[in-house]
């Protein structure tokens, strides 16, 4: 496909593989296996698999490959591998790079399951150092001769802290380490990760890319040598490949991704600025607001404030629950990046397994509500959030 197409064109056309029927829409090849014309052809395919050849859906499938090719094109990497979930992607991206005795530096502002993967690697003899990802001196100080990977969420869940991808990449590369980023909150629309020096970009495609809360998925984007080398080797043999049906859903999601994510970010900015300073709020956290500690960095890295807002309500859990229960348009759920607006109370749900101290360290208070703004009418959302705050 054309290299000079812009992202919005690639989101619709890139990576399409058409069958002999010339179908307009992306075809769903719901098949785990492929027939070889002869025994010799089967033997040859296991020696070298050509670009239009497949063996088994755990290794690859035409629908899944369309999704991978489209993701690589929009992220600006040479290749991509589609995984069963965001966690299968992150687990694969990290695990295939380290062995016992190696060292990972990671930001402690992180999604609970990502922390759990680091704990599992720790049990296998990988050393892990957790630091404050916004502190560049902490990254520098944590580097060791055996550091293989620096890992962080570019925008943290749920505190919305923004981590400096360019500076951390420079520090990692100077120490001979690779940079793996969980870019779920930024979405591919607000991603400049590759340009800023990140080596490996992971997404939970369950979020903005599906966009309708239907299926799980993940993807790892990186160099061809890494993706078709250690990453594919790890994921295809440990069973983390994406289902072709899910890849087909994700391809449809990508077609409208730019329109949805920009509308969501506009709603997030509208809601955050409309209710900031409300008497029930101790704090409104939104990277697009001037008072966010990394506002300038967020605008430089993403060009926008993103689709997520966090509110810290005065009055702790009780006030947060009253607020959640009073919302009429915004649903209480834990997906994000969805067309529907969704609110979550991290302290009692997604980050419940952390201790009070661990939560405090990453800025999760009992009054915090994380909100993913959808594509509904902005004025309706402002009215809903304002009314719920009044009721809190
Ligand atoms: C949801 C999420 C994940 C995990 O993705 P799944 O698709 O649920 O496995 C990882 N990182 C972040 C930041 C997420 O929001």
CSV table of C-alpha atoms and ligand atoms in Angstrom, one decimal, residues 84-88 90 111 113-114 153 155 157 182 184-185 204-207 216-218 336 370, ligand 1:
chain,number,residue,atom,x,y,z
A,84,UNK,CA,-5.5,-12.7,22.3
A,85,UNK,CA,-5.6,-9.8,24.7
A,86,UNK,CA,-3.7,-6.7,25.8
A,87,UNK,CA,-2.1,-8.8,28.5
A,88,UNK,CA,-1.0,-11.6,26.1
A,90,UNK,CA,2.5,-7.2,27.1
A,111,UNK,CA,-2.1,-1.3,35.5
A,113,UNK,CA,-2.1,-7.0,35.6
A,114,UNK,CA,1.1,-5.4,34.1
A,153,UNK,CA,2.6,3.2,30.2
A,155,UNK,CA,-0.2,7.7,30.1
A,157,UNK,CA,-3.9,4.0,34.4
A,182,UNK,CA,2.0,0.2,26.9
A,184,UNK,CA,-3.4,1.9,25.6
A,185,UNK,CA,-4.5,5.2,26.9
A,204,UNK,CA,-4.8,-3.6,24.4
A,205,UNK,CA,-7.0,-3.4,21.3
A,206,UNK,CA,-9.9,-4.3,23.6
A,207,UNK,CA,-10.1,-0.6,24.3
A,216,UNK,CA,-10.6,-8.9,23.7
A,217,UNK,CA,-7.4,-8.3,21.7
A,218,UNK,CA,-3.9,-7.0,21.8
A,336,UNK,CA,-12.3,2.3,28.4
A,370,UNK,CA,-11.7,7.4,36.3
B,1,LIG,C1,-6.9,-2.9,29.6
B,1,LIG,C2,-5.5,-2.6,29.8
B,1,LIG,C3,-4.5,-3.7,29.6
B,1,LIG,C4,-4.9,-5.1,29.4
B,1,LIG,O1,-5.6,-5.3,28.3
B,1,LIG,P1,-6.6,-6.6,28.1
B,1,LIG,O2,-7.0,-6.5,26.6
B,1,LIG,O3,-7.7,-6.4,29.1
B,1,LIG,O4,-5.8,-7.8,28.3
B,1,LIG,C5,-3.2,-3.3,29.7
B,1,LIG,N1,-2.8,-2.1,29.9
B,1,LIG,C6,-3.6,-1.0,30.1
B,1,LIG,C7,-3.1,0.3,30.3
B,1,LIG,C8,-5.0,-1.3,30.0
B,1,LIG,O5,-5.8,-0.2,30.1
